[in-house]
CSV table of C-alpha atoms in Angstrom, one decimal:
chain,number,residue,atom,x,y,z
A,1,MET,CA,7.6,-16.7,19.0
A,2,VAL,CA,10.8,-14.5,19.2
A,3,ASP,CA,12.4,-14.8,22.4
A,4,THR,CA,12.1,-11.3,24.2
A,5,ASP,CA,15.4,-11.9,26.7
A,6,SER,CA,18.5,-13.0,24.4
A,7,TYR,CA,19.6,-11.7,20.9
A,8,GLN,CA,18.3,-13.4,18.0
A,9,ILE,CA,20.0,-13.2,14.3
A,10,VAL,CA,18.9,-15.3,11.6
A,11,ALA,CA,21.9,-16.3,9.2
A,12,TYR,CA,20.7,-17.1,5.8
A,13,CYS,CA,23.2,-19.5,4.7
A,14,CYS,CA,24.2,-21.1,1.2
A,15,GLU,CA,24.1,-24.7,1.0
A,16,HIS,CA,27.2,-24.9,-1.3
A,17,CYS,CA,29.3,-22.9,0.8
A,18,ALA,CA,28.5,-21.3,4.7
A,19,TYR,CA,26.2,-24.2,5.5
A,20,GLY,CA,28.8,-26.7,4.7
A,21,ALA,CA,31.2,-24.3,6.9
A,22,ALA,CA,28.8,-24.5,9.7
A,23,ASP,CA,28.3,-27.9,9.4
A,24,LEU,CA,32.2,-28.4,9.7
A,25,ALA,CA,32.3,-26.1,12.4
A,26,GLY,CA,30.0,-28.3,14.5
A,27,GLY,CA,32.3,-31.5,13.1
A,28,LEU,CA,35.3,-29.6,14.5
A,29,ARG,CA,33.6,-29.1,17.8
A,30,LEU,CA,34.0,-25.0,17.4
A,31,GLN,CA,32.2,-22.8,19.6
A,32,TYR,CA,30.1,-20.0,17.9
A,33,PRO,CA,27.5,-17.6,19.8
A,34,PRO,CA,24.2,-19.1,20.2
A,35,GLU,CA,22.2,-15.9,19.5
A,36,VAL,CA,22.7,-17.2,15.8
A,37,LYS,CA,20.1,-19.5,14.0
A,38,ILE,CA,21.0,-20.6,11.0
A,39,VAL,CA,18.4,-20.8,8.1
A,40,LEU,CA,19.5,-22.8,4.9
A,41,ILE,CA,19.2,-21.3,1.4
A,42,PRO,CA,19.8,-23.0,-1.9
A,43,CYS,CA,21.7,-19.7,-3.1
A,44,THR,CA,22.0,-16.2,-1.4
A,45,GLY,CA,20.8,-15.3,-4.6
A,46,LYS,CA,17.2,-16.3,-3.3
A,47,ILE,CA,17.8,-13.8,-0.6
A,48,ASP,CA,14.2,-11.6,-0.9
A,49,THR,CA,13.9,-8.2,0.5
A,50,LEU,CA,10.2,-9.4,1.8
A,51,MET,CA,11.7,-12.2,3.7
A,52,VAL,CA,14.4,-9.8,5.2
A,53,LEU,CA,11.9,-7.3,6.1
A,54,HIS,CA,9.4,-10.0,7.9
A,55,ALA,CA,12.4,-11.3,9.9
A,56,PHE,CA,13.0,-7.4,11.3
A,57,GLU,CA,9.0,-6.9,11.4
A,58,ALA,CA,8.9,-10.5,13.3
A,59,GLY,CA,11.4,-8.9,16.1
A,60,ILE,CA,14.7,-10.1,14.6
A,61,ASP,CA,17.9,-8.2,16.0
A,62,GLY,CA,20.2,-8.6,13.0
A,63,VAL,CA,20.4,-10.9,9.6
A,64,MET,CA,24.0,-12.2,8.2
A,65,VAL,CA,23.8,-13.4,4.7
A,66,ALA,CA,26.8,-15.8,4.0
A,67,GLY,CA,27.2,-16.9,0.5
A,68,CYS,CA,30.5,-18.3,-1.4
A,69,LEU,CA,33.3,-16.5,-2.2
A,70,PRO,CA,33.5,-14.1,-5.6
A,71,GLY,CA,33.3,-16.4,-9.0
A,72,ASP,CA,32.6,-19.3,-7.0
A,73,CYS,CA,28.9,-19.2,-6.9
A,74,HIS,CA,26.9,-22.5,-7.8
A,75,TYR,CA,24.6,-21.0,-10.0
A,76,LEU,CA,27.6,-18.4,-11.3
A,77,GLU,CA,26.5,-15.2,-10.2
A,78,GLY,CA,23.7,-15.6,-7.2
A,79,ASN,CA,26.4,-14.0,-4.7
A,80,GLU,CA,26.9,-11.2,-6.6
A,81,ASN,CA,23.2,-10.2,-7.0
A,82,ALA,CA,22.7,-11.0,-3.6
A,83,ASN,CA,25.1,-8.1,-2.5
A,84,ARG,CA,23.4,-6.1,-4.3
A,85,ARG,CA,20.2,-6.7,-2.9
A,86,ILE,CA,21.3,-6.2,0.4
A,87,GLU,CA,22.5,-2.8,-0.2
A,88,ARG,CA,18.9,-2.1,-1.3
A,89,ILE,CA,17.8,-3.5,2.0
A,90,LYS,CA,19.9,-1.7,3.9
A,91,ASN,CA,18.7,1.5,2.4
A,92,LEU,CA,15.2,0.4,3.2
A,93,LEU,CA,15.9,-0.3,6.8
A,94,GLU,CA,17.4,3.4,7.0
A,95,GLN,CA,14.3,4.9,5.5
A,96,ILE,CA,12.4,2.7,8.2
A,97,GLY,CA,14.4,3.9,10.6
A,98,LEU,CA,16.5,0.8,11.6
A,99,GLU,CA,20.2,0.6,11.7
A,100,PRO,CA,21.5,-0.3,8.0
A,101,GLU,CA,24.4,-2.1,9.8
A,102,ARG,CA,21.7,-4.9,11.3
A,103,VAL,CA,22.1,-6.6,7.9
A,104,ASN,CA,25.3,-7.9,6.7
A,105,MET,CA,26.9,-10.3,4.2
A,106,TYR,CA,29.8,-12.3,4.0
A,107,ASN,CA,31.7,-15.0,1.5
A,108,LEU,CA,33.1,-17.7,2.0
A,109,SER,CA,33.7,-21.3,1.0
A,110,SER,CA,32.6,-24.8,2.8
A,111,ALA,CA,35.9,-25.5,4.0
A,112,MET,CA,36.3,-22.4,6.0
A,113,ALA,CA,34.8,-23.6,9.3
A,114,GLY,CA,36.9,-21.2,11.3
A,115,GLU,CA,36.6,-18.0,9.1
A,116,PHE,CA,32.5,-18.8,9.8
A,117,THR,CA,33.0,-19.0,13.8
A,118,VAL,CA,34.9,-15.8,13.6
A,119,ILE,CA,32.2,-14.1,11.5
A,120,VAL,CA,29.5,-15.4,13.4
A,121,GLU,CA,30.9,-13.7,16.6
A,122,GLU,CA,31.5,-10.5,14.7
A,123,THR,CA,28.2,-10.1,13.7
A,124,THR,CA,26.8,-11.2,17.2
A,125,ASN,CA,29.0,-8.4,18.9
A,126,LYS,CA,28.1,-6.0,15.9
A,127,ILE,CA,24.4,-6.5,16.7
A,128,ILE,CA,24.8,-6.5,20.9
A,129,SER,CA,26.5,-3.1,20.1
A,130,ILE,CA,23.6,-2.0,18.2
A,131,GLY,CA,21.3,-2.9,20.5
A,132,LYS,CA,17.9,-5.1,20.4
A,133,ASN,CA,15.3,-4.6,17.6
A,134,PRO,CA,13.0,-1.8,18.9
A,135,LEU,CA,9.8,-3.0,17.1
A,136,LEU,CA,9.2,-6.0,19.5
A,137,GLU,CA,6.3,-5.2,21.2
A,138,GLU,CA,7.2,-6.3,24.7
A,139,ARG,CA,10.5,-4.3,23.9
A,140,LEU,CA,8.5,-1.3,22.9
A,141,ARG,CA,6.3,-0.7,25.9
B,1,MET,CA,5.2,-0.3,-20.7
B,2,ILE,CA,4.7,2.5,-18.1
B,3,VAL,CA,7.6,2.9,-16.2
B,4,ALA,CA,7.4,4.4,-12.7
B,5,GLU,CA,9.6,4.5,-9.5
B,6,GLN,CA,8.6,4.6,-5.9
B,7,LYS,CA,8.3,7.9,-3.7
B,8,SER,CA,10.4,7.8,-0.8
B,9,LEU,CA,9.1,6.4,2.4
B,10,ASP,CA,9.1,9.6,4.2
B,11,GLU,CA,7.2,11.6,1.2
B,12,ILE,CA,4.7,8.5,1.4
B,13,LYS,CA,4.2,8.9,5.3
B,14,SER,CA,3.7,12.6,4.8
B,15,LEU,CA,0.7,11.9,2.2
B,16,ILE,CA,-0.7,9.7,4.4
B,17,GLY,CA,-1.0,11.9,7.2
B,18,SER,CA,-2.6,10.7,10.5
B,19,ALA,CA,-4.5,8.1,8.9
B,20,ASN,CA,-4.5,4.8,10.6
B,21,LYS,CA,-6.2,2.2,8.3
B,22,VAL,CA,-4.3,2.2,5.5
B,23,LEU,CA,-4.9,0.0,2.3
B,24,VAL,CA,-1.6,-0.2,-0.3
B,25,VAL,CA,-3.0,-1.3,-3.4
B,26,GLY,CA,-0.5,-2.7,-6.1
B,27,CYS,CA,-1.1,-3.2,-9.7
B,28,GLY,CA,-0.5,-6.7,-11.5
B,29,THR,CA,0.6,-4.8,-15.2
B,30,CYS,CA,3.2,-2.5,-16.0
B,31,VAL,CA,4.4,-1.2,-12.7
B,32,THR,CA,4.9,-5.3,-11.5
B,33,VAL,CA,7.0,-5.5,-14.8
B,34,CYS,CA,9.4,-2.6,-14.0
B,35,PHE,CA,9.0,-3.7,-9.8
B,36,ALA,CA,7.7,-0.3,-8.8
B,37,GLY,CA,4.1,-1.2,-7.8
B,38,GLY,CA,3.6,-5.1,-8.0
B,39,SER,CA,2.7,-7.8,-5.2
B,40,ARG,CA,5.8,-7.9,-3.9
B,41,GLU,CA,6.4,-4.3,-3.7
B,42,ALA,CA,2.9,-3.8,-1.8
B,43,ALA,CA,4.1,-6.2,0.2
B,44,ILE,CA,7.3,-4.4,0.8
B,45,MET,CA,5.7,-1.0,1.4
B,46,SER,CA,3.1,-2.4,3.4
B,47,SER,CA,5.9,-4.1,5.8
B,48,SER,CA,8.0,-0.9,5.7
B,49,LEU,CA,5.1,1.2,6.8
B,50,ARG,CA,4.1,-1.0,9.6
B,51,MET,CA,7.6,-1.0,11.1
B,52,SER,CA,8.1,2.7,10.3
B,53,SER,CA,5.2,3.8,11.8
B,54,LYS,CA,5.7,1.7,14.8
B,55,LEU,CA,9.2,3.1,15.6
B,56,ASP,CA,7.5,6.6,15.3
B,57,GLY,CA,5.2,5.7,18.0
B,58,VAL,CA,2.2,5.8,15.6
B,59,PRO,CA,1.4,2.3,14.8
B,60,ARG,CA,-0.7,2.0,11.6
B,61,ASN,CA,-2.9,-0.8,10.3
B,62,VAL,CA,-1.5,-1.0,6.9
B,63,SER,CA,-2.6,-3.9,4.6
B,64,ASP,CA,-1.8,-4.7,1.2
B,65,VAL,CA,-3.6,-5.9,-2.0
B,66,THR,CA,-2.9,-6.1,-5.8
B,67,VAL,CA,-5.4,-5.9,-8.7
B,68,GLN,CA,-4.3,-7.5,-12.0
B,69,ARG,CA,-4.9,-3.8,-13.5
B,70,GLN,CA,-5.7,-0.6,-11.5
B,71,CYS,CA,-7.2,1.4,-14.6
B,72,GLU,CA,-10.0,-0.7,-15.2
B,73,TRP,CA,-13.3,-1.1,-13.2
B,74,GLU,CA,-14.0,-4.3,-13.5
B,75,TYR,CA,-10.4,-4.9,-11.5
B,76,LEU,CA,-11.4,-2.7,-9.2
B,77,ASP,CA,-14.6,-3.8,-8.6
B,78,THR,CA,-12.9,-6.9,-6.7
B,79,ILE,CA,-11.5,-5.0,-3.8
B,80,SER,CA,-14.3,-2.2,-3.1
B,81,LYS,CA,-14.9,-3.9,0.4
B,82,GLN,CA,-11.3,-3.4,1.5
B,83,VAL,CA,-11.2,0.0,-0.2
B,84,GLU,CA,-14.2,1.1,1.7
B,85,GLU,CA,-13.0,0.1,5.1
B,86,ALA,CA,-9.7,1.7,4.8
B,87,ASP,CA,-9.0,5.3,6.0
B,88,ILE,CA,-7.1,5.9,2.8
B,89,VAL,CA,-5.6,4.2,0.2
B,90,LEU,CA,-1.9,4.0,-1.1
B,91,SER,CA,-1.8,3.3,-4.6
B,92,LEU,CA,1.3,1.8,-6.3
B,93,GLY,CA,-0.2,2.0,-9.8
B,94,CYS,CA,0.6,4.5,-12.5
B,95,GLY,CA,-0.8,8.2,-12.4
B,96,ILE,CA,-3.9,6.3,-14.5
B,97,GLY,CA,-4.3,3.8,-11.5
B,98,VAL,CA,-4.4,6.2,-8.9
B,99,GLN,CA,-6.7,8.3,-10.8
B,100,ALA,CA,-9.0,5.5,-11.7
B,101,ILE,CA,-9.2,4.8,-7.7
B,102,ALA,CA,-10.3,8.2,-7.1
B,103,GLU,CA,-12.8,8.0,-9.8
B,104,HIS,CA,-14.3,4.6,-8.8
B,105,PHE,CA,-14.7,5.2,-5.2
B,106,PRO,CA,-15.8,9.1,-4.7
B,107,ASN,CA,-15.5,8.6,-0.9
B,108,THR,CA,-12.3,7.4,-0.7
B,109,TRP,CA,-9.0,9.3,-0.3
B,110,VAL,CA,-6.2,8.0,-2.7
B,111,VAL,CA,-2.6,8.9,-2.3
B,112,PRO,CA,0.0,7.9,-5.1
B,113,GLY,CA,3.1,5.9,-4.1
B,114,LEU,CA,5.0,6.0,-7.3
B,115,ASN,CA,6.3,8.6,-9.6
B,116,THR,CA,5.0,7.5,-12.7
B,117,THR,CA,8.0,8.5,-15.2
B,118,PHE,CA,7.5,7.2,-18.8
B,119,MET,CA,6.4,4.8,-21.2
B,120,GLY,CA,9.6,2.4,-22.4
B,121,LEU,CA,11.5,-0.9,-22.6
B,122,PRO,CA,14.0,-2.8,-20.0
B,123,LEU,CA,17.0,-2.3,-21.8
B,124,GLU,CA,18.3,-5.0,-19.4
B,125,GLN,CA,16.8,-6.4,-15.6
B,126,GLY,CA,16.9,-3.1,-13.6
B,127,VAL,CA,17.5,-0.6,-16.2
B,128,TRP,CA,14.8,1.1,-18.1
B,129,ALA,CA,14.5,3.6,-21.1
B,130,GLU,CA,12.0,5.9,-22.6
B,131,ARG,CA,10.9,5.0,-26.1
B,132,CYS,CA,7.4,6.9,-26.7
B,133,ALA,CA,6.1,10.2,-26.0
B,134,ALA,CA,2.4,9.4,-27.0
B,135,CYS,CA,2.1,12.0,-29.2
B,136,GLY,CA,-0.6,11.0,-31.1
B,137,ASP,CA,0.7,11.1,-34.5
B,138,CYS,CA,3.4,8.4,-35.1
B,139,ILE,CA,6.1,9.3,-37.2
B,140,LEU,CA,8.3,5.9,-36.6
B,141,GLY,CA,7.7,5.1,-40.3
B,142,LEU,CA,9.9,8.4,-41.3
B,143,THR,CA,12.8,7.6,-39.0
B,144,GLY,CA,13.7,3.9,-39.1
B,145,GLY,CA,11.6,3.1,-36.0
B,146,ILE,CA,13.4,5.6,-33.6
B,147,CYS,CA,11.6,8.0,-31.9
B,148,PRO,CA,12.7,11.6,-32.2
B,149,ILE,CA,10.1,12.8,-29.9
B,150,ALA,CA,11.0,10.6,-27.2
B,151,ARG,CA,14.6,10.3,-27.8
B,152,CYS,CA,15.8,13.4,-28.9
B,153,SER,CA,15.9,16.2,-25.9
B,154,LYS,CA,14.4,18.9,-27.9
B,155,SER,CA,12.3,16.5,-29.7
B,156,LEU,CA,13.8,17.8,-33.1
B,157,LEU,CA,12.1,16.7,-36.3
B,158,ASN,CA,14.7,17.4,-38.8
B,159,GLY,CA,18.1,16.4,-37.5
B,160,PRO,CA,20.6,16.7,-34.9
B,161,CYS,CA,21.3,19.9,-33.2
B,162,GLY,CA,24.5,21.6,-32.9
B,163,GLY,CA,24.9,19.6,-29.7
B,164,SER,CA,25.2,16.2,-30.7
B,165,GLU,CA,28.8,15.0,-30.1
B,166,ASP,CA,30.3,11.6,-31.4
B,167,GLY,CA,26.9,10.5,-31.7
B,168,HIS,CA,25.5,11.5,-28.3
B,169,CYS,CA,23.8,14.7,-26.7
B,170,GLU,CA,25.3,17.6,-25.4
B,171,ILE,CA,22.8,17.2,-22.2
B,172,ASP,CA,24.2,14.1,-20.9
B,173,PRO,CA,27.2,12.1,-23.0
B,174,GLU,CA,25.4,8.8,-21.8
B,175,ILE,CA,22.6,9.7,-23.7
B,176,PRO,CA,22.9,8.7,-27.3
B,177,CYS,CA,21.8,11.5,-29.8
B,178,ALA,CA,18.2,10.2,-31.6
B,179,TRP,CA,19.1,11.7,-34.8
B,180,GLN,CA,22.8,10.1,-34.9
B,181,LEU,CA,20.6,6.8,-34.3
B,182,ILE,CA,18.1,7.4,-37.3
B,183,TYR,CA,20.9,8.2,-39.6
B,184,ASP,CA,22.8,5.0,-38.6
B,185,ARG,CA,20.0,2.9,-39.0
B,186,LEU,CA,18.7,4.6,-42.2
B,187,SER,CA,22.4,4.4,-43.6
B,188,SER,CA,22.9,0.7,-42.5
B,189,MET,CA,19.6,-0.4,-44.3
B,190,ASP,CA,20.5,1.7,-47.5
B,191,LYS,CA,17.1,4.0,-46.9
B,192,LEU,CA,18.7,7.6,-46.5
B,193,ASP,CA,16.5,8.7,-48.8
B,194,VAL,CA,13.9,8.6,-46.7
B,195,LEU,CA,15.3,11.6,-45.2
B,196,MET,CA,15.3,13.4,-48.3
B,197,GLU,CA,11.2,13.7,-48.6
B,198,LEU,CA,10.0,17.0,-47.3
B,199,GLN,CA,7.6,16.6,-44.3
B,200,ALA,CA,4.8,19.1,-43.5
B,201,PRO,CA,5.0,20.3,-40.1
B,202,LYS,CA,3.9,18.0,-37.6
B,203,ASN,CA,0.5,18.5,-36.3
B,204,TRP,CA,1.1,18.7,-32.3
B,205,GLN,CA,-3.0,18.9,-31.8
B,206,THR,CA,-3.0,15.2,-31.4
B,207,SER,CA,-0.6,15.8,-28.5
B,208,ARG,CA,-1.0,17.4,-25.3
B,209,ASP,CA,-1.2,20.6,-27.0
B,210,GLY,CA,-5.0,19.9,-28.0
B,211,GLY,CA,-6.0,19.3,-24.5
B,212,PRO,CA,-6.5,15.8,-22.8
B,213,ARG,CA,-7.4,13.6,-25.2
B,214,LYS,CA,-9.9,10.4,-25.8
B,215,ILE,CA,-10.6,8.1,-28.1
B,216,ILE,CA,-14.0,6.7,-28.9
B,217,ARG,CA,-14.8,3.8,-31.2
B,218,GLU,CA,-18.3,3.5,-32.0
B,219,ASP,CA,-18.0,-0.2,-33.6
B,220,LEU,CA,-16.7,-1.5,-29.8
B,221,ARG,CA,-19.2,0.8,-27.7
B,222,LEU,CA,-21.9,-1.3,-26.0
B,223,VAL,CA,-25.6,0.4,-26.3
B,224,GLY,CA,-26.5,0.1,-22.7
B,225,GLU,CA,-23.1,1.4,-21.3
B,226,GLU,CA,-23.3,5.1,-23.7
B,227,GLU,CA,-22.7,7.9,-21.3
């Protein structure tokens, strides 16, 4: 169940880069906002419109997708395909009535632990400035 | 395949109106392969409608189901209970699917979620192009397998018009001139003589000019099912 008090952000992280960066950030004892919950994915090319929509339907406030640097995808172009899909999801969210800025895509390598914490902080601040997901029933009431 | 694209969510919501129980019906054939109305699109549509309606302050009960082919009674029979329980059916099938649902379930209000666009093929993933206009009197044997009815903007039958420029159509430089394609293909196959044969005017009665069309194959009809 989604915690209705604090902000909830899902970070879909590619196992070949962002997930490694998050792991390294942990090893280096770097701090990042606890609102972000990491979900390991094999490649950002795995990102599916439906899984992002279902996250919002369940009341998640924001989604960040973190994939490899351009040209460095383990599967050649999964990150670039994901980028296009994110644009479509943003468009869908707008039609639905949610802010498209609730979804963001980033690119980084597994060595970029510091950058990972900056990205997470940036995303969290952005989502907090937009506000909570109005779809969560408790909030609608 | 039949190629279609989704209507905007706003238009779909206005078609649905105040109905509460909405059944989104996808189709597992043509519109699945053109990513307009398959099971995934039906689930995306259903989720989008649930969220959007909730944000509008009028939450709806939206569910989705996909049949193998919306244009055949046998497949529609499998969802008859869900259709009967719904206030409205949003079909993500082509125009044929929408009409099949209306015909098969006379008491059900059905609305289209797609704009059925053309018969064509995928040039690459995400890009589809028109190839057939279903004129009912195929002349591809005379044009090297390239259809001037579907691919020439004017459906010309006797060579390119004056708007053909550098092999492209005057209405859009992105559109290749069908007659240039025909000429190039016949030329590369050393079959330009085909174009020299005189052809009688095309009989457009087999197309829409003869009214709605119907094919009857007596050898395939079953005695017990005759209308």
